[in-house]
Short mmCIF file of C-alpha atoms in Angstrom, two decimals:
data_model
loop_
_atom_site.label_atom_id
_atom_site.label_comp_id
_atom_site.label_asym_id
_atom_site.label_seq_id
_atom_site.Cartn_x
_atom_site.Cartn_y
_atom_site.Cartn_z
CA MET L 17 143.03 -48.54 -222.95
CA LYS L 18 139.56 -48.80 -224.42
CA ILE L 19 137.73 -51.67 -226.12
CA THR L 20 134.56 -50.77 -227.99
CA LEU L 21 131.68 -53.08 -228.78
CA LYS L 22 129.57 -52.06 -231.72
CA GLY L 23 126.61 -54.36 -232.16
CA ASP L 24 125.25 -55.58 -235.41
CA LYS L 25 122.56 -53.57 -237.16
CA GLU L 26 119.70 -55.75 -235.90
CA LEU L 27 120.80 -55.40 -232.28
CA GLN L 28 121.22 -51.64 -232.70
CA ARG L 29 117.74 -51.38 -234.22
CA LEU L 30 116.22 -53.33 -231.33
CA LEU L 31 118.11 -51.26 -228.78
CA LYS L 32 116.93 -48.00 -230.31
CA LYS L 33 113.37 -49.30 -230.37
CA ALA L 34 113.65 -50.46 -226.75
CA GLN L 35 115.32 -47.17 -225.79
CA LYS L 36 112.35 -45.20 -227.14
CA LYS L 37 109.81 -47.45 -225.44
CA TYR L 38 111.70 -48.30 -222.22
CA PRO L 39 114.53 -45.77 -221.82
CA ASP L 40 115.16 -46.36 -218.12
CA THR L 41 115.34 -50.15 -218.49
CA VAL L 42 117.89 -50.09 -221.31
CA SER L 43 119.97 -47.37 -219.67
CA LYS L 44 120.09 -49.26 -216.36
CA LEU L 45 121.05 -52.45 -218.16
CA ILE L 46 124.01 -50.74 -219.83
CA LYS L 47 125.12 -49.00 -216.63
CA ASN L 48 124.87 -52.16 -214.53
CA ASN L 49 126.92 -54.20 -216.99
CA MET L 50 129.59 -51.54 -217.34
CA GLU L 51 129.94 -51.27 -213.55
CA LYS L 52 130.19 -55.07 -213.27
CA GLY L 53 132.87 -54.97 -215.96
CA ARG L 54 134.82 -52.27 -214.13
CA ASN L 55 134.76 -54.36 -210.96
CA LEU L 56 135.94 -57.42 -212.89
CA SER L 57 138.80 -55.52 -214.52
CA GLN L 58 139.92 -54.35 -211.10
CA THR L 59 139.78 -57.95 -209.85
CA TYR L 60 141.85 -59.27 -212.78
CA ALA L 61 144.42 -56.43 -212.79
CA PRO L 62 147.87 -57.06 -211.31
CA ARG L 63 148.29 -55.67 -207.80
CA ASP L 64 151.93 -54.52 -207.82
CA THR L 65 151.43 -50.90 -206.72
CA GLY L 66 147.63 -50.64 -206.85
CA PHE L 67 147.72 -47.73 -209.30
CA LEU L 68 146.48 -49.85 -212.20
CA ILE L 69 143.51 -51.03 -210.14
CA GLU L 70 142.64 -47.53 -208.94
CA SER L 71 142.77 -46.11 -212.49
CA HIS L 72 139.66 -48.03 -213.67
CA SER L 73 136.53 -46.01 -214.24
CA THR L 74 133.31 -45.96 -216.21
CA ARG L 75 131.84 -43.25 -218.39
CA PHE L 76 128.44 -42.90 -220.02
CA PRO L 77 128.52 -40.46 -222.98
CA SER L 78 124.87 -41.18 -223.80
CA LYS L 79 122.08 -43.48 -222.68
CA LEU L 80 123.11 -46.19 -225.15
CA ASP L 81 126.88 -45.83 -224.62
CA GLY L 82 128.99 -47.07 -221.77
CA GLU L 83 132.77 -47.18 -221.48
CA ILE L 84 135.08 -49.01 -219.13
CA ILE L 85 138.39 -47.22 -218.97
CA SER L 86 141.74 -48.32 -217.63
CA GLY L 87 143.32 -44.91 -217.19
CA ALA L 88 146.90 -45.95 -216.43
CA GLY L 89 149.06 -45.04 -219.38
CA TYR L 90 150.82 -48.39 -219.27
CA SER L 91 147.72 -50.62 -219.04
CA GLY L 92 147.95 -51.65 -222.71
CA TYR L 93 151.50 -52.89 -222.16
CA VAL L 94 150.36 -54.96 -219.18
CA ASN L 95 147.36 -56.38 -221.04
CA TYR L 96 149.13 -57.23 -224.32
CA GLY L 97 152.73 -57.57 -223.12
CA THR L 98 155.95 -56.31 -224.62
CA ARG L 99 159.02 -58.03 -225.92
CA TYR L 100 160.43 -57.82 -222.38
CA GLN L 101 157.30 -58.74 -220.45
CA GLY L 102 154.67 -61.37 -221.06
CA ALA L 103 151.01 -60.42 -221.46
CA ASN L 104 148.68 -60.32 -218.47
CA PRO L 105 145.37 -59.89 -220.32
CA PHE L 106 143.34 -58.53 -217.40
CA PHE L 107 141.28 -56.17 -219.56
CA THR L 108 140.72 -58.71 -222.33
CA LYS L 109 139.54 -61.32 -219.78
CA MET L 110 137.15 -58.78 -218.28
CA TRP L 111 135.78 -57.88 -221.70
CA ASP L 112 135.19 -61.51 -222.69
CA VAL L 113 133.12 -62.11 -219.54
CA THR L 114 131.30 -58.75 -219.65
CA LYS L 115 130.45 -59.07 -223.35
CA GLU L 116 128.78 -62.45 -222.84
CA GLU L 117 126.83 -61.23 -219.79
CA LEU L 118 125.77 -58.11 -221.68
CA LYS L 119 124.51 -60.15 -224.63
CA LYS L 120 122.60 -62.49 -222.32
CA ASP L 121 121.07 -59.62 -220.34
CA PHE L 122 120.03 -57.81 -223.54
CA LYS L 123 118.44 -60.93 -224.98
CA ASP L 124 116.56 -61.67 -221.76
CA THR L 125 115.44 -58.07 -221.31
CA LEU L 126 114.43 -57.50 -224.92
CA ARG L 127 112.58 -60.82 -224.99
CA GLY L 128 110.71 -59.75 -221.86
CA LEU L 129 109.88 -56.33 -223.28
CA TYR L 130 108.52 -57.59 -226.59
CA GLU L 131 106.61 -60.72 -225.53
#
């Protein structure tokens, strides 16, 4: 299961500008938020066997990309539900919290870099 956030063009432009000027700061910001998100998704995930919790990981394809992955093949069914089982939106809850924290951190950091 993978949810991707693609920012608007203005945010992407600012990130690329900040990445050129302050590459370590932007990269750390992305990594820290993705790791926080992974921890949250593990907290929200059902604990039946523990496999779903253990299958969470992060990946960083580039300095401006971060992914939180729920590697269990059935995680989408748990998150969204089926006709036999109600939804337990552990990944969606995590993403809602992480997305807001990421936006706030980016705004605070970019404001600090360009003031």
